[in-house]
Coordinates of C-alpha atoms in Angstrom, one line a residue:
X8 CA 20.2 25.1 -10.6
X9 CA 17.4 25.3 -8.0
X10 CA 19.3 23.9 -5.0
X11 CA 19.0 25.4 -1.6
X12 CA 15.7 27.2 -2.2
X13 CA 12.2 26.2 -1.0
X14 CA 9.7 24.8 -3.5
X15 CA 7.5 27.9 -3.2
X16 CA 10.5 30.2 -3.8
X17 CA 11.5 28.2 -6.8
X18 CA 8.0 28.5 -8.3
X19 CA 7.9 32.2 -7.7
X20 CA 11.2 32.6 -9.5
X21 CA 10.1 30.6 -12.5
X22 CA 6.6 31.9 -13.1
X23 CA 5.2 35.4 -12.7
X24 CA 1.6 35.6 -11.7
X25 CA 0.8 37.8 -14.7
X26 CA 2.2 35.4 -17.1
X27 CA 0.4 32.5 -15.5
X28 CA -3.0 34.3 -15.5
X29 CA -2.5 35.4 -19.1
X30 CA -2.1 31.8 -20.1
X31 CA -5.2 30.9 -18.2
X32 CA -3.5 27.7 -17.2
X33 CA -1.5 26.2 -14.3
X34 CA -0.1 28.8 -11.8
X35 CA 1.6 26.3 -9.5
X36 CA 4.6 25.2 -11.4
X37 CA 6.6 26.3 -14.4
X38 CA 7.0 23.1 -16.3
X39 CA 3.9 23.2 -18.4
X40 CA 4.6 22.0 -23.2
X41 CA 7.6 20.7 -24.7
X42 CA 9.4 22.8 -27.3
X43 CA 10.7 20.1 -29.6
X44 CA 9.5 17.6 -32.2
X45 CA 5.9 16.7 -32.8
X46 CA 5.3 13.2 -31.4
X47 CA 4.5 10.6 -34.0
X48 CA 1.0 9.3 -33.8
X49 CA 1.0 6.2 -31.6
X50 CA 4.5 6.8 -30.4
X51 CA 3.4 7.5 -26.8
X52 CA 0.0 5.9 -26.4
X53 CA 0.2 6.2 -22.6
X54 CA 0.5 10.0 -22.8
X55 CA -2.5 11.7 -21.1
X56 CA -3.9 15.2 -21.6
X57 CA -5.4 16.6 -18.3
X58 CA -8.0 19.3 -18.2
X59 CA -8.7 20.7 -14.7
X60 CA -11.2 23.3 -13.5
X61 CA -10.3 25.1 -10.3
X62 CA -13.1 27.6 -9.5
X63 CA -13.3 29.9 -12.5
X64 CA -9.8 29.0 -13.8
X65 CA -9.0 26.2 -16.2
X66 CA -5.7 24.4 -16.3
X67 CA -4.0 22.0 -18.6
X68 CA -1.4 19.4 -17.6
X69 CA 0.1 16.2 -19.0
X70 CA 0.2 12.8 -17.3
X71 CA 1.1 9.2 -18.0
X72 CA -1.2 6.2 -17.9
X73 CA 0.5 3.7 -15.5
X74 CA -2.5 1.4 -15.0
X75 CA -5.8 1.1 -16.9
X76 CA -7.4 3.2 -14.2
X77 CA -4.5 5.3 -12.9
X78 CA -2.5 8.3 -14.2
X79 CA 0.8 9.6 -12.8
X80 CA 1.3 13.3 -12.9
X81 CA 2.4 16.4 -10.9
X82 CA 0.4 17.2 -7.7
X83 CA 0.9 20.9 -8.4
X84 CA -1.6 20.6 -11.2
X85 CA -4.3 20.3 -8.5
X86 CA -3.0 22.8 -6.0
X87 CA -5.0 25.8 -4.9
X88 CA -2.0 28.0 -4.9
X89 CA 1.7 27.6 -5.7
X90 CA 3.4 25.3 -3.3
X91 CA 0.1 24.4 -1.5
X92 CA -0.4 20.8 -0.4
X93 CA -2.9 18.7 -2.3
X94 CA -5.3 16.7 -0.1
X95 CA -6.1 13.1 -0.9
X96 CA -9.6 12.4 -2.2
X97 CA -11.7 13.8 -5.0
X98 CA -10.4 16.8 -6.9
X99 CA -12.0 20.1 -5.9
X100 CA -13.3 20.8 -9.4
X101 CA -14.2 18.9 -12.5
X102 CA -11.1 17.2 -14.1
X103 CA -10.8 14.9 -17.1
X104 CA -8.1 12.8 -18.7
X105 CA -7.8 12.2 -22.5
X106 CA -5.9 9.0 -23.0
X107 CA -4.4 7.5 -26.2
X108 CA -4.7 10.5 -28.4
X109 CA -1.4 12.2 -29.3
X110 CA -3.3 14.0 -32.1
X111 CA -5.9 16.0 -30.1
X112 CA -7.7 17.0 -33.3
X113 CA -8.7 13.3 -33.9
X114 CA -11.7 13.2 -31.6
X115 CA -12.6 9.7 -32.7
X116 CA -9.4 8.3 -31.2
X117 CA -8.6 7.7 -27.5
X118 CA -10.8 7.9 -24.5
X119 CA -11.9 10.6 -22.1
X120 CA -12.4 9.8 -18.4
X121 CA -13.4 11.8 -15.4
X122 CA -10.9 12.0 -12.6
X123 CA -12.4 10.8 -9.3
X124 CA -9.6 10.4 -6.8
X125 CA -6.2 11.9 -6.0
X126 CA -3.5 10.1 -4.1
X127 CA -0.6 12.6 -3.6
X128 CA 2.9 12.2 -2.3
X129 CA 4.0 14.4 0.5
X130 CA 7.7 14.3 -0.3
X131 CA 7.7 15.5 -3.9
X132 CA 5.5 17.0 -6.7
X133 CA 3.6 13.8 -7.6
X134 CA 0.1 12.5 -7.5
X135 CA -1.6 9.3 -8.6
X136 CA -5.0 10.1 -10.3
X137 CA -7.8 7.5 -10.5
X138 CA -10.1 7.5 -13.5
X139 CA -13.8 6.8 -13.3
X140 CA -13.4 3.7 -15.4
X141 CA -10.6 1.7 -16.9
X142 CA -9.1 2.5 -20.3
X143 CA -8.8 -0.4 -22.7
X144 CA -6.6 -0.8 -25.7
X145 CA -3.8 1.3 -24.3
X146 CA -0.7 -0.3 -22.8
X147 CA 0.3 1.6 -19.7
X148 CA 3.8 2.9 -19.3
X149 CA 6.2 1.2 -16.8
X150 CA 8.0 2.9 -14.1
X151 CA 11.8 2.2 -14.1
X152 CA 13.5 1.0 -10.9
X153 CA 16.9 2.3 -12.1
X154 CA 18.0 5.8 -11.1
X155 CA 19.0 8.2 -13.8
X156 CA 22.7 8.9 -14.1
X157 CA 24.3 12.3 -14.6
X158 CA 24.8 12.9 -18.3
X159 CA 22.2 10.3 -19.3
X160 CA 20.0 11.2 -22.3
X161 CA 16.3 11.5 -21.4
X162 CA 13.2 12.3 -23.3
X163 CA 10.3 14.6 -22.2
X164 CA 6.8 14.6 -23.7
X165 CA 3.8 16.8 -23.2
X166 CA 0.7 18.6 -24.6
X167 CA 1.7 22.1 -23.6
X168 CA 2.5 25.2 -25.7
X169 CA 5.5 25.5 -28.0
X170 CA 7.4 28.4 -29.4
X171 CA 4.6 29.5 -31.7
X172 CA 1.4 27.6 -30.5
X173 CA -0.7 28.4 -27.5
X174 CA -2.7 25.2 -27.7
X175 CA -1.0 22.7 -30.0
X176 CA -3.2 19.8 -31.3
X177 CA -0.3 17.4 -31.1
X178 CA 2.0 16.2 -28.2
X179 CA 5.6 17.2 -28.5
X180 CA 8.8 15.6 -27.3
X181 CA 12.2 17.0 -26.6
X182 CA 15.7 15.7 -25.6
X183 CA 17.3 16.5 -22.2
X184 CA 20.3 15.4 -20.3
X185 CA 20.2 14.4 -16.7
X186 CA 22.0 16.7 -14.3
X187 CA 22.3 16.9 -10.6
X188 CA 20.2 14.3 -8.6
X189 CA 18.7 14.6 -5.2
X190 CA 16.8 12.0 -3.4
X191 CA 13.5 13.2 -4.9
X192 CA 14.4 15.2 -8.1
X193 CA 16.6 15.3 -11.2
X194 CA 17.7 18.4 -12.9
X195 CA 17.3 18.5 -16.7
X196 CA 19.6 20.3 -19.2
X197 CA 18.0 21.0 -22.5
X198 CA 19.5 19.6 -25.7
X199 CA 19.6 22.1 -28.5
X200 CA 16.7 24.5 -28.4
X201 CA 14.4 22.2 -26.3
X202 CA 12.3 23.6 -23.5
X203 CA 9.5 22.6 -21.3
X204 CA 6.6 25.0 -21.4
X205 CA 3.1 25.6 -19.9
X206 CA 0.9 22.6 -20.2
X207 CA 3.7 20.0 -19.7
X208 CA 3.5 19.9 -15.9
X209 CA 3.2 16.2 -14.9
X210 CA 4.4 14.9 -18.3
X211 CA 6.8 11.9 -18.3
X212 CA 10.5 12.1 -18.4
X213 CA 11.6 8.9 -20.1
X214 CA 14.7 6.8 -20.2
X215 CA 15.4 4.1 -22.7
X216 CA 17.6 1.1 -22.0
X217 CA 17.9 -2.0 -24.2
X218 CA 15.1 -0.8 -26.4
X219 CA 12.7 -0.5 -23.4
X220 CA 11.3 2.9 -22.5
X221 CA 10.1 3.7 -19.0
X222 CA 9.3 6.7 -16.8
X223 CA 12.2 8.0 -14.7
X224 CA 10.6 11.3 -13.7
X225 CA 7.7 13.7 -13.9
X226 CA 8.1 17.3 -15.2
X227 CA 7.7 19.7 -12.3
X228 CA 9.5 23.0 -12.9
X229 CA 11.0 24.8 -15.9
X230 CA 12.6 28.2 -16.8
X231 CA 10.5 28.2 -20.0
X232 CA 13.1 30.0 -22.1
X233 CA 11.8 30.2 -25.7
X234 CA 8.2 29.2 -24.9
X235 CA 5.4 31.3 -26.4
X236 CA 4.4 34.0 -23.9
X237 CA 7.7 33.9 -21.9
X238 CA 9.6 37.1 -21.5
X239 CA 12.1 37.1 -24.5
X240 CA 14.8 38.1 -22.0
X241 CA 14.5 34.7 -20.3
X242 CA 16.8 32.3 -22.2
X243 CA 17.2 29.6 -19.6
X244 CA 15.7 26.3 -20.7
X245 CA 16.7 24.0 -17.8
X246 CA 14.0 22.1 -15.9
X247 CA 13.5 19.9 -12.8
X248 CA 11.6 16.7 -12.6
X249 CA 10.3 14.7 -9.7
X250 CA 12.1 11.3 -9.6
X251 CA 9.9 8.2 -9.7
X252 CA 12.5 5.4 -10.1
X253 CA 12.3 4.7 -6.3
X254 CA 8.5 4.7 -6.4
X255 CA 7.6 1.8 -8.7
X256 CA 6.4 -0.2 -5.6
X257 CA 4.3 2.8 -4.4
X258 CA 2.7 3.2 -7.9
X259 CA 1.8 -0.5 -8.0
X260 CA 0.4 -0.4 -4.4
X261 CA -1.8 2.7 -5.1
X262 CA -3.1 1.1 -8.3
X263 CA -4.0 -2.1 -6.5
X264 CA -5.7 -0.3 -3.6
X265 CA -9.3 -0.3 -5.0
X266 CA -9.2 -4.0 -5.7
X267 CA -8.2 -4.6 -2.0
X268 CA -10.9 -2.2 -0.8
X269 CA -13.5 -3.9 -3.0
X270 CA -13.3 -7.3 -1.4
X271 CA -16.3 -8.4 0.7
X272 CA -14.6 -7.8 4.0
X273 CA -17.6 -8.5 6.1
X274 CA -17.1 -12.2 5.1
X275 CA -13.4 -12.4 6.3
X276 CA -13.3 -14.8 9.2
X277 CA -9.5 -15.4 9.7
X278 CA -6.4 -13.3 9.0
X279 CA -2.7 -13.9 9.6
X280 CA 0.4 -12.3 8.4
X281 CA 3.8 -13.6 7.3
X282 CA 6.5 -13.6 4.6
X283 CA 4.9 -15.9 1.9
X284 CA 5.9 -14.4 -1.4
X285 CA 9.6 -13.7 -1.1
X286 CA 9.9 -11.0 1.5
X287 CA 12.0 -11.1 4.6
X288 CA 12.6 -8.9 7.6
X289 CA 14.7 -5.9 6.5
X290 CA 14.1 -6.6 2.8
X291 CA 12.3 -4.4 0.4
X292 CA 9.0 -6.4 0.3
X293 CA 6.8 -6.2 3.3
X294 CA 4.7 -8.9 5.0
X295 CA 1.8 -10.6 3.2
X296 CA -1.7 -11.2 4.6
X297 CA -3.6 -14.4 4.3
X298 CA -7.4 -14.1 4.6
X299 CA -9.8 -17.0 5.0
X300 CA -13.4 -16.2 3.9
X301 CA -16.6 -17.7 5.2
X302 CA -17.2 -19.5 1.9
X303 CA -13.9 -21.4 2.1
X304 CA -12.0 -19.2 -0.3
X305 CA -8.5 -18.3 0.8
X306 CA -6.7 -15.2 -0.5
X307 CA -3.0 -14.2 -0.2
X308 CA -2.5 -10.4 -0.3
X309 CA 1.1 -9.6 -1.3
X310 CA 2.9 -7.0 0.7
X311 CA 4.2 -4.0 -1.2
X312 CA 7.6 -2.4 -1.3
X313 CA 6.4 1.2 -0.6
X314 CA 5.8 2.5 2.9
X315 CA 2.4 4.1 2.3
X316 CA 0.2 2.8 5.2
X317 CA -2.9 3.7 3.1
X318 CA -1.8 1.2 0.4
X319 CA 0.1 -1.6 2.0
X320 CA -0.6 -4.4 -0.6
X321 CA 0.3 -4.7 -4.3
X322 CA -1.3 -8.0 -5.6
X323 CA -3.4 -10.9 -4.6
X324 CA -3.4 -14.7 -5.2
X325 CA -6.2 -17.3 -4.7
X326 CA -4.8 -20.1 -2.5
X327 CA -8.1 -22.0 -2.3
X328 CA -11.4 -21.6 -4.2
X329 CA -14.8 -21.1 -2.8
X330 CA -16.4 -24.1 -1.1
X331 CA -13.0 -25.6 -0.4
X332 CA -12.0 -27.6 2.7
X333 CA -10.9 -24.3 4.3
X334 CA -14.6 -23.5 5.2
X335 CA -13.8 -25.9 8.1
X336 CA -10.8 -23.9 9.4
X337 CA -11.5 -22.5 12.8
X338 CA -8.1 -21.0 13.5
X339 CA -5.2 -20.1 11.2
X340 CA -2.0 -18.6 12.5
X341 CA 1.4 -17.9 10.9
X342 CA 4.6 -19.7 12.0
X343 CA 8.1 -20.0 10.7
X344 CA 9.8 -23.4 10.8
X345 CA 13.0 -22.5 9.0
X346 CA 11.7 -23.0 5.5
X347 CA 12.0 -20.7 2.6
X348 CA 8.8 -18.9 3.5
X349 CA 6.6 -18.8 6.5
X350 CA 4.0 -21.4 7.1
X351 CA 0.7 -21.7 9.0
X352 CA -0.9 -23.9 11.8
X353 CA -4.6 -24.7 11.3
X354 CA -7.1 -25.9 13.7
X355 CA -10.0 -27.6 11.9
X356 CA -13.6 -28.0 13.0
X357 CA -13.2 -31.7 13.8
X358 CA -10.2 -31.1 16.1
X359 CA -7.5 -32.0 13.6
X360 CA -4.4 -29.8 13.9
X361 CA -2.3 -29.2 10.8
X362 CA 1.1 -27.6 10.2
X363 CA 1.9 -26.4 6.6
X364 CA 5.6 -25.7 6.8
X365 CA 5.6 -23.2 3.9
X366 CA 3.1 -21.1 2.0
X367 CA 3.6 -19.3 -1.2
X368 CA 1.5 -17.7 -4.0
X369 CA 0.8 -21.3 -5.3
X370 CA -0.6 -22.6 -2.1
X371 CA 0.1 -24.6 1.1
X372 CA 3.0 -27.0 1.2
X373 CA 4.7 -29.5 3.5
X374 CA 1.6 -30.6 5.4
X375 CA 2.2 -32.3 8.8
X376 CA -0.6 -33.5 11.1
X377 CA -0.1 -32.3 14.6
X378 CA -3.3 -33.9 16.0
X379 CA -5.6 -36.3 14.3
X380 CA -9.2 -35.7 13.3
X381 CA -12.0 -36.2 15.9
X382 CA -9.6 -35.1 18.6
X383 CA -11.8 -34.0 21.5
X384 CA -9.2 -31.9 23.2
X385 CA -8.5 -29.7 20.2
X386 CA -12.1 -29.8 19.0
X387 CA -13.9 -29.0 22.2
X388 CA -11.5 -27.5 24.7
X389 CA -9.2 -25.2 22.6
X390 CA -10.6 -21.7 22.4
X391 CA -8.1 -19.3 20.8
X392 CA -4.5 -19.9 19.5
X393 CA -1.7 -17.8 18.0
X394 CA 1.8 -18.6 16.7
X395 CA 4.9 -16.6 17.5
X396 CA 8.3 -16.6 19.1
X397 CA 7.4 -16.8 22.7
X398 CA 10.6 -18.4 23.9
X399 CA 14.1 -17.1 23.3
X400 CA 16.1 -18.6 20.4
X401 CA 14.8 -20.9 17.7
X402 CA 12.2 -20.1 15.0
X403 CA 8.9 -18.3 15.3
X404 CA 7.0 -21.6 15.7
X405 CA 5.8 -21.5 19.3
X406 CA 2.0 -21.9 19.7
X407 CA 0.1 -20.2 22.5
X408 CA -3.3 -21.6 23.2
X409 CA -6.2 -20.2 25.3
X410 CA -8.4 -23.1 26.5
X411 CA -12.1 -23.1 27.3
X412 CA -11.6 -23.2 31.0
X413 CA -9.3 -20.2 30.9
X414 CA -5.9 -21.8 31.3
X415 CA -3.2 -20.7 28.8
X416 CA -0.3 -22.8 27.6
X417 CA 2.6 -22.5 25.2
X418 CA 3.7 -25.4 22.9
X419 CA 7.4 -24.9 22.2
X420 CA 8.9 -25.4 18.7
X421 CA 6.0 -27.2 17.1
X422 CA 8.0 -27.9 13.9
X423 CA 10.3 -30.2 16.0
X424 CA 8.2 -31.1 19.0
X425 CA 4.7 -31.1 17.5
X426 CA 2.2 -30.6 20.3
X427 CA 4.2 -32.6 22.9
X428 CA 6.1 -29.9 24.7
X429 CA 3.6 -27.9 26.6
X430 CA 4.1 -25.3 29.4
X431 CA 1.2 -23.8 31.3
X432 CA 1.6 -20.0 31.7
X433 CA -1.8 -19.2 33.2
X434 CA -3.8 -21.5 35.4
X435 CA -7.5 -22.2 35.1
X436 CA -9.5 -19.0 35.6
X437 CA -12.7 -17.1 34.7
X438 CA -10.9 -14.2 32.8
X439 CA -9.3 -15.8 29.8
X440 CA -12.5 -17.3 28.4
X441 CA -13.2 -13.6 27.5
X442 CA -10.1 -13.3 25.3
X443 CA -11.8 -13.1 21.9
X444 CA -8.8 -12.2 19.6
X445 CA -5.2 -13.2 20.0
X446 CA -2.4 -11.7 17.9
X447 CA 1.4 -11.7 18.2
X448 CA 3.7 -8.9 17.1
X449 CA 6.7 -6.9 18.0
X450 CA 5.3 -3.8 19.6
X451 CA 7.7 -3.1 22.5
X452 CA 11.2 -4.0 21.2
X453 CA 11.6 -7.1 23.2
X454 CA 13.7 -10.1 21.9
X455 CA 10.6 -12.3 22.0
X456 CA 7.1 -11.6 20.5
X457 CA 4.5 -9.6 22.4
X458 CA 0.9 -11.0 22.8
X459 CA -2.0 -8.7 22.0
X460 CA -5.3 -9.6 23.4
X461 CA -8.7 -8.1 22.5
X462 CA -11.2 -9.0 25.2
X463 CA -15.0 -9.4 24.8
X464 CA -15.7 -6.0 26.3
X465 CA -13.3 -4.2 23.9
X466 CA -10.4 -3.8 26.3
X467 CA -7.2 -4.5 24.4
X468 CA -3.9 -5.3 26.1
X469 CA -0.3 -6.1 25.2
X470 CA 1.8 -8.6 27.1
X471 CA 5.3 -7.5 26.2
X472 CA 8.1 -10.0 25.6
X473 CA 6.5 -13.4 26.2
X474 CA 8.9 -15.8 28.0
X475 CA 7.0 -19.1 27.6
X476 CA 6.7 -19.6 31.3
X477 CA 4.4 -16.8 32.7
X478 CA 2.6 -13.7 31.5
X479 CA 4.5 -10.5 31.8
X480 CA 2.8 -7.4 33.1
X481 CA 0.1 -6.1 30.8
X482 CA -0.1 -2.8 28.9
X483 CA -3.6 -1.5 28.3
X484 CA -3.8 0.2 24.8
X485 CA -7.6 0.4 24.6
X486 CA -10.2 0.7 27.5
X487 CA -13.2 -1.5 28.0
X488 CA -15.6 1.4 28.2
X489 CA -17.7 1.5 25.0
X490 CA -18.0 5.3 25.1
X491 CA -14.2 5.5 24.8
X492 CA -13.3 2.5 22.7
X493 CA -15.0 0.7 19.8
X494 CA -12.7 -2.3 20.0
X495 CA -15.5 -4.6 21.0
X496 CA -16.3 -4.4 17.2
X497 CA -12.8 -5.5 16.2
X498 CA -13.9 -8.8 14.7
X499 CA -10.7 -10.1 13.1
X500 CA -7.2 -8.8 14.0
X501 CA -3.8 -9.5 12.5
X502 CA -0.3 -7.9 13.1
X503 CA 2.6 -7.7 10.8
X504 CA 5.3 -5.5 9.1
X505 CA 3.1 -3.9 6.5
X506 CA 4.7 -0.4 6.2
X507 CA 8.3 -0.4 7.4
X508 CA 9.7 -3.8 6.9
X509 CA 11.7 -4.1 10.1
X510 CA 9.2 -4.8 12.9
X511 CA 5.8 -6.5 13.0
X512 CA 4.2 -3.6 14.7
X513 CA 1.3 -2.7 12.4
X514 CA -2.2 -4.0 13.1
X515 CA -4.9 -4.7 10.6
X516 CA -8.5 -4.9 11.9
X517 CA -11.6 -6.1 10.2
X518 CA -14.5 -4.5 12.0
X519 CA -18.0 -5.8 12.6
X520 CA -19.5 -3.6 9.8
X521 CA -16.9 -4.9 7.3
X522 CA -14.6 -1.9 7.1
X523 CA -10.8 -2.5 7.4
X524 CA -8.3 -0.3 9.2
X525 CA -4.5 -0.3 9.5
X526 CA -2.8 1.0 12.6
X527 CA 0.9 1.5 11.8
X528 CA 3.7 1.6 14.4
X529 CA 1.7 0.3 17.5
X530 CA 3.9 0.5 20.6
X531 CA 3.8 0.5 24.3
X532 CA 2.0 3.8 24.3
X533 CA -0.8 2.3 22.2
X534 CA -2.4 3.0 18.9
X535 CA -1.6 6.0 16.8
X536 CA -2.8 6.9 13.3
X537 CA -5.6 4.9 11.7
X538 CA -5.8 4.4 7.9
X539 CA -9.0 3.0 6.4
X540 CA -8.2 0.4 3.8
X541 CA -11.7 -0.6 2.9
X542 CA -15.2 0.8 3.5
X543 CA -18.0 -0.9 5.4
X544 CA -19.9 -3.4 3.4

């Protein structure tokens, strides 16, 4: 119905400026109240009425509560002009959400919350809206992971106008049939005299399978045939919705974002990344992050399934409580020994070296002692260490160690050899004692892992494709000069596949002031975009 035309052109064809201004509502899209049956009280508790002020204009939209603090709706509700991009952050004007009140005349029911943050998609007409505080007593709707099929019966709901009401006091629902699908949209054919009108933009399009109802799309555009105020000559009632069935992971990650940002990151002392909760290279779930805090607590942050670098994680698990033995962990680094999940090597304050062959959301498993406690070599002489695949073949369970006197060595296949098979790759020197952060990743496309080193003066270098015998030529990605680089403040660094689950080329940094950044897609040319995941604290 709308194929082959730009989004702006479609909007212009569906809404005339005069009609939009007369309505005093949304001017960006055509899909604004459902002409259909009045929704029964309590039938759609997750339905949200949005009231938005843009300058002197007021708009009404519909949304869906998908988390106690988050609403999913159309980005166009917050656009300055039709087709304009919506920036992330606070809305430009006052905006409120009324939740849990299908009967708007019942002011004693439901809850009203201010809207404080917008997280838009750039590939379709969607935005996640954060509320000032959580809503209790309302079960959020779920987002389906199954794509609609052509001919499938769907239900649309919204608070917009009907055939004979400008501002109805009840939500309405209507039946539609799924039509043509693209990667980001689904066309809707009205059943009977159903239509989507002004005020329904952002409302849910719902599918029901096995008695379970979930969101499959979000109303975006409509011809509005039969809606009050539409030209009587307009008889078309079809509509278009933004698909969300492929965005369940993104919705979960965005909703989790504030919890991740709210952690006391200035107390994070160790970070390492791996596949601990079921993900694998090339799979849908990205790498997880283990964080050791200075009070001994250990947290596992589960990687998400969406590729949004601003929201890489979707859940968290406590692996060890506060005041645990992990307060004595000096170094923690991820390895893979061929088990079901990745594991970690730990250097403890008394010199003991421990290998946990696997880690999952329930904790650390398969403990093996690599060096006993009160071991002077590992207690006094070891400086920095990192796990990775530094020799061709085998698992990612080589261990590179930077010693106090500056020499660097690689212990091959610690799962099999323990700490017995050591190869020196750098002789004693006065440079390597200044290596203050070691991280392994796949930044240059080599068959073995690269070594990233952050030096005490802030210079940061990559040694591409470690061979377990000598250091390859270095690539400088950050200079030492403090006026050109702040990497002397990069206090804790980890690398992993946090955005596109193919290569461990994303870097997470906890800075000295506690703020956390993600640099996706680091390569031989250096760092590129920076996304702040948590503020200074």
